[in-house]
Every structure is written in structure tokens, then in C-alpha cells.
Short mmCIF file of C-alpha atoms in Angstrom, two decimals:
data_model
loop_
_atom_site.label_atom_id
_atom_site.label_comp_id
_atom_site.label_asym_id
_atom_site.label_seq_id
_atom_site.Cartn_x
_atom_site.Cartn_y
_atom_site.Cartn_z
CA ASP A 10 -20.28 5.55 -4.83
CA GLY A 11 -18.35 2.37 -4.13
CA GLY A 12 -15.30 2.67 -1.99
CA ILE A 13 -13.53 2.32 1.30
CA THR A 14 -14.09 4.71 4.17
CA GLN A 15 -11.96 5.19 7.23
CA SER A 16 -12.76 7.29 10.21
CA PRO A 17 -11.71 9.49 11.76
CA LYS A 18 -9.15 11.18 9.50
CA TYR A 19 -7.13 12.43 12.49
CA LEU A 20 -7.08 10.87 15.93
CA PHE A 21 -5.27 12.00 19.05
CA ARG A 22 -4.88 9.83 22.12
CA LYS A 23 -2.96 9.77 25.34
CA GLU A 24 -0.45 7.02 25.94
CA GLY A 25 -1.99 4.03 27.70
CA GLN A 26 -5.38 4.27 25.99
CA ASN A 27 -6.70 1.76 23.50
CA VAL A 28 -8.14 3.22 20.31
CA THR A 29 -10.21 1.66 17.53
CA LEU A 30 -9.92 2.73 13.90
CA SER A 31 -12.86 2.15 11.61
CA CYS A 32 -12.73 0.70 8.09
CA GLU A 33 -15.81 0.06 5.96
CA GLN A 34 -16.06 -1.01 2.32
CA ASN A 35 -19.03 -1.36 -0.01
CA LEU A 36 -17.12 -3.00 -2.85
CA ASN A 37 -18.27 -6.49 -1.88
CA HIS A 38 -14.63 -7.48 -1.46
CA ASP A 39 -13.79 -10.59 0.53
CA ALA A 40 -10.28 -9.61 1.63
CA MET A 41 -9.40 -6.66 3.83
CA TYR A 42 -6.07 -5.40 5.12
CA TRP A 43 -4.54 -3.03 7.62
CA TYR A 44 -1.20 -1.37 6.92
CA ARG A 45 0.88 1.10 8.79
CA GLN A 46 3.05 3.74 7.09
CA ASP A 47 5.83 5.64 8.82
CA PRO A 48 7.89 8.44 7.23
CA GLY A 49 10.50 7.06 4.84
CA GLN A 50 9.22 3.51 5.22
CA GLY A 51 7.12 1.32 3.03
CA LEU A 52 3.70 0.08 4.00
CA ARG A 53 3.87 -2.68 6.59
CA LEU A 54 1.13 -5.25 6.95
CA ILE A 55 -0.49 -5.45 10.38
CA TYR A 56 -3.40 -7.87 9.89
CA TYR A 57 -5.46 -9.22 7.05
CA SER A 58 -8.73 -11.04 6.66
CA GLN A 59 -9.63 -13.32 3.78
CA ILE A 60 -13.22 -13.85 4.80
CA VAL A 61 -15.70 -13.02 7.53
CA ASN A 62 -14.75 -14.36 10.98
CA ASP A 63 -11.20 -15.07 9.86
CA PHE A 64 -8.05 -12.98 10.15
CA GLN A 65 -4.32 -13.54 10.08
CA LYS A 66 -1.35 -11.70 11.55
CA GLY A 67 0.87 -9.73 9.24
CA ASP A 68 4.44 -8.61 9.81
CA ILE A 69 3.84 -6.30 12.75
CA ALA A 70 0.73 -7.56 14.59
CA GLU A 71 2.07 -7.10 18.11
CA GLY A 72 0.04 -4.53 20.03
CA TYR A 73 -2.87 -4.61 17.57
CA SER A 74 -6.12 -6.54 17.37
CA VAL A 75 -8.85 -6.84 14.73
CA SER A 76 -12.26 -8.38 14.19
CA ARG A 77 -14.23 -9.29 11.06
CA GLU A 78 -17.81 -9.84 12.06
CA LYS A 79 -19.24 -8.41 8.83
CA LYS A 80 -17.94 -8.53 5.29
CA GLU A 81 -18.03 -4.75 5.03
CA SER A 82 -16.18 -3.92 8.23
CA PHE A 83 -12.66 -4.57 9.55
CA PRO A 84 -11.91 -2.40 12.60
CA LEU A 85 -8.41 -2.18 14.03
CA THR A 86 -7.71 -1.64 17.73
CA VAL A 87 -4.39 -0.13 18.67
CA THR A 88 -3.75 -1.27 22.22
CA SER A 89 -1.59 0.28 24.89
CA ALA A 90 0.88 -2.56 24.28
CA GLN A 91 1.87 -1.07 20.91
CA LYS A 92 5.15 0.70 21.64
CA ASN A 93 5.17 3.24 18.80
CA PRO A 94 1.53 3.74 17.79
CA THR A 95 1.89 7.16 16.15
CA ALA A 96 1.61 6.50 12.40
CA PHE A 97 -0.56 6.73 9.29
CA TYR A 98 -2.93 3.73 9.23
CA LEU A 99 -4.30 2.54 5.91
CA CYS A 100 -7.06 0.04 5.31
CA ALA A 101 -7.29 -1.76 1.98
CA SER A 102 -9.54 -4.31 0.35
CA SER A 103 -9.34 -6.73 -2.54
CA ILE A 104 -11.67 -9.10 -4.37
CA GLY A 105 -9.79 -11.93 -2.71
CA HIS A 106 -6.54 -12.63 -0.93
CA SER A 107 -4.59 -13.43 -4.04
CA THR A 108 -2.97 -11.69 -6.95
CA TYR A 109 -5.70 -9.06 -7.21
CA GLU A 110 -5.27 -5.33 -6.89
CA GLN A 111 -5.72 -3.79 -3.47
CA TYR A 112 -7.58 -0.52 -3.06
CA PHE A 113 -6.98 1.82 -0.17
CA GLY A 114 -9.13 3.96 2.06
CA PRO A 115 -8.12 7.57 2.83
CA GLY A 116 -6.28 6.57 6.01
CA THR A 117 -6.29 7.64 9.65
CA ARG A 118 -3.43 9.63 11.16
CA LEU A 119 -3.03 8.55 14.76
CA THR A 120 -0.97 10.62 17.17
CA VAL A 121 -0.32 9.28 20.64
CA THR A 122 1.28 11.56 23.21
CA ARG B 23 18.53 -7.37 0.94
CA LYS B 24 15.06 -5.82 0.99
CA GLU B 25 12.28 -7.79 -0.67
CA VAL B 26 11.31 -4.82 -2.83
CA GLU B 27 13.66 -1.92 -3.52
CA GLN B 28 13.22 1.46 -5.13
CA ASP B 29 15.47 4.48 -5.54
CA PRO B 30 13.91 7.04 -3.18
CA GLY B 31 14.79 10.00 -5.38
CA PRO B 32 13.71 12.75 -5.56
CA PHE B 33 13.74 12.83 -9.32
CA ASN B 34 13.44 16.48 -10.38
CA VAL B 35 12.46 16.77 -14.04
CA PRO B 36 11.21 19.60 -16.27
CA GLU B 37 7.67 19.53 -17.55
CA GLY B 38 7.46 17.50 -20.75
CA ALA B 39 10.35 15.21 -19.88
CA THR B 40 10.28 11.44 -19.98
CA VAL B 41 11.16 9.77 -16.70
CA ALA B 42 11.59 6.13 -15.78
CA PHE B 43 11.60 4.35 -12.42
CA ASN B 44 12.76 0.87 -11.64
CA CYS B 45 11.78 -1.43 -8.82
CA THR B 46 13.68 -4.63 -8.04
CA TYR B 47 12.28 -7.61 -6.15
CA SER B 48 14.08 -10.51 -4.53
CA ASN B 49 11.52 -13.32 -4.67
CA SER B 50 11.73 -14.95 -8.09
CA ALA B 51 8.38 -16.66 -7.49
CA SER B 52 6.51 -13.35 -7.23
CA GLN B 53 3.27 -13.52 -9.13
CA SER B 54 1.81 -10.09 -9.70
CA PHE B 55 3.07 -6.55 -9.78
CA PHE B 56 1.57 -3.10 -9.40
CA TRP B 57 2.41 0.58 -9.48
CA TYR B 58 0.67 2.94 -7.07
CA ARG B 59 0.77 6.72 -6.88
CA GLN B 60 0.75 8.42 -3.49
CA ASP B 61 0.29 12.15 -3.04
CA CYS B 62 1.61 13.85 0.07
CA ARG B 63 -0.34 12.74 3.17
CA LYS B 64 -2.85 10.79 1.08
CA GLU B 65 -3.53 7.13 0.48
CA PRO B 66 -1.83 5.17 -2.33
CA LYS B 67 -3.96 4.96 -5.46
CA LEU B 68 -3.57 2.15 -7.94
CA LEU B 69 -1.93 3.45 -11.10
CA MET B 70 -1.63 0.25 -13.05
CA SER B 71 -1.04 -3.45 -12.84
CA VAL B 72 2.05 -4.74 -14.60
CA TYR B 73 1.58 -7.58 -17.05
CA SER B 74 4.23 -9.89 -18.47
CA SER B 75 3.77 -8.47 -21.94
CA GLY B 76 4.01 -4.90 -20.71
CA ASN B 77 1.11 -2.49 -20.70
CA GLU B 78 0.40 1.11 -21.50
CA ASP B 79 -2.18 3.56 -20.21
CA GLY B 80 -1.92 6.92 -21.91
CA ARG B 81 1.41 8.48 -20.98
CA PHE B 82 2.29 5.63 -18.62
CA THR B 83 4.00 2.39 -19.61
CA ALA B 84 4.77 -0.45 -17.23
CA GLN B 85 7.08 -3.35 -17.97
CA LEU B 86 8.15 -6.51 -16.20
CA ASN B 87 11.53 -8.19 -16.56
CA ARG B 88 11.31 -11.52 -14.78
CA ALA B 89 14.84 -12.60 -15.70
CA SER B 90 16.37 -9.60 -13.97
CA GLN B 91 13.58 -9.34 -11.40
CA TYR B 92 12.51 -5.78 -11.85
CA ILE B 93 9.52 -3.78 -12.97
CA SER B 94 9.64 -0.35 -14.53
CA LEU B 95 7.36 2.63 -14.95
CA LEU B 96 7.86 5.10 -17.77
CA ILE B 97 6.08 8.45 -17.76
CA ARG B 98 6.13 10.39 -21.03
CA ASP B 99 5.45 14.10 -21.43
CA SER B 100 5.41 14.59 -17.67
CA LYS B 101 3.00 17.13 -16.18
CA LEU B 102 3.19 19.18 -13.02
CA SER B 103 0.32 17.05 -11.74
CA ASP B 104 2.47 13.92 -12.01
CA SER B 105 4.47 15.11 -8.99
CA ALA B 106 3.95 12.43 -6.36
CA THR B 107 5.59 9.38 -4.84
CA TYR B 108 5.37 6.22 -6.92
CA LEU B 109 5.23 2.93 -5.03
CA CYS B 110 5.78 -0.46 -6.55
CA ALA B 111 4.11 -3.51 -5.02
CA VAL B 112 4.84 -7.19 -5.54
CA TRP B 113 2.57 -10.10 -4.64
CA GLY B 114 4.27 -13.29 -3.60
CA ARG B 115 5.07 -15.79 -0.92
CA ILE B 116 6.33 -14.41 2.35
CA LEU B 117 10.00 -15.42 2.46
CA THR B 118 10.26 -15.84 6.23
CA GLY B 119 6.94 -17.46 6.92
CA GLY B 120 3.82 -18.94 5.42
CA GLY B 121 1.24 -17.32 3.23
CA ASN B 122 1.35 -14.63 0.60
CA LYS B 123 1.22 -10.88 0.79
CA LEU B 124 1.65 -7.68 -1.16
CA THR B 125 5.04 -6.13 -0.39
CA PHE B 126 5.54 -2.45 -1.10
CA GLY B 127 8.66 -0.54 -1.93
CA THR B 128 9.37 2.66 -0.02
CA GLY B 129 8.56 4.74 -3.08
CA THR B 130 10.30 7.05 -5.54
CA GLN B 131 9.52 10.74 -5.28
CA LEU B 132 8.96 12.61 -8.52
CA LYS B 133 8.95 16.40 -8.77
CA VAL B 134 7.98 17.89 -12.11
CA GLU B 135 9.06 21.50 -12.47
CA LEU B 136 8.26 24.35 -14.87
#
């Protein structure tokens, strides 16, 4: 089955710890994205990658970091510098960074206490 | 003004009703448009792309009005299973910086009742 997987589904961390969220796709898509969703708010773009070894900041990149060493994988690290890390994190991919549809993984709910 | 705006609802409708949502966007140079469906605590799933000529998929019809800068989604003969939040998304140039991105509305909640 082709698709996007994210793990884990739920993640709990103590304040001050870095945490890495996994995102893998087997759709052979070039572009991958990380969004954050908070209650009552739209999806906000954190980082995106158009191609392997390249990534760009989105609207709210502060306190986050990413890597794109393989086409299939785009992990997101939430660092201790992120002031409000508790949120629903969604990874998406697209054929290319253009007018194409984006498809989402099931998401990771991160709770930091 | 928000780049993409939707009425948050909720829209409570009886089963079998026809319901329509609008989504307005501020960037006149926006290039592509989508509707997503999001169930509670799940990821958004692509419902349909919106084409200039309008498009239909079963009970769902999407339309684009470039002159007035809005897209619409019409659901006919609504089912209980249509209850969800419907997000619109607009692809275009980032107004306050370089590059392009997909901007999402905050969603319209639909509740279909018996």
C-alpha cells in the first residue's frame, strides 16, 4: 500500500527535551512538508523540502529542525527552544512543490509537560 | 485580513439536506484550490481539487469564482457520515515573503443529524 506513515501516534515528553517525529512516504514524491495544527487554528507550515538535501523554512520554523537525507524520509525535531510544542503534527507529501495536491500522514500528537 | 477564510460553523443540517460552504482567499494570483475533509482527531484527507470550470464527484460539487475570489463546496443529499470539518486550501505566492505554499482555512464544521 502506498502512503505516508508517521510515528509514533502519541508522544509525551518533558519540557526541555528534544524530540524527533518520524515521517516516511513510499509514493515517490519529491516534496514533503511539516505542518502543525492547534485547536481552532488552520494548519501552519513549519518546514518543507522540494528535493533530497534541500529544505526551506515555513511560517513557524523557530524551535524546529529537519533533515532530508533520503527521498522517502523527512524527520522533524522539536527542540527545547520551541515555546509551545504541544500540538498535532502532520506530515504531507506531493509530487512536487507546486500546484499539486498534498497528501497527509496520520499525524503525531505531541504533549509536552 | 486572513489569506484564506471560512465560516467555522457548525452547520447543523438534517440528513438528506443540501449544504454549501464558501471559502474566500485574498491573493488574486492564487493558482490552485482544494477541499479537504478532516474527521475529529484525524489527518485531513483530500476531497477534491477545484477546477476553473467547476467539478463534480458524486454528491459533491466544487466551484471556483476567480472574480470574487472564493471557492465553494456543495454537498447534496447529505449523510450522517458526511459529518466532519471541511478545510479549503489555496496554493499561491506567500504574500509576506518569497516562495509559494498551500494555505489552509481553519475549516467549517458540518454536523448531519437524523
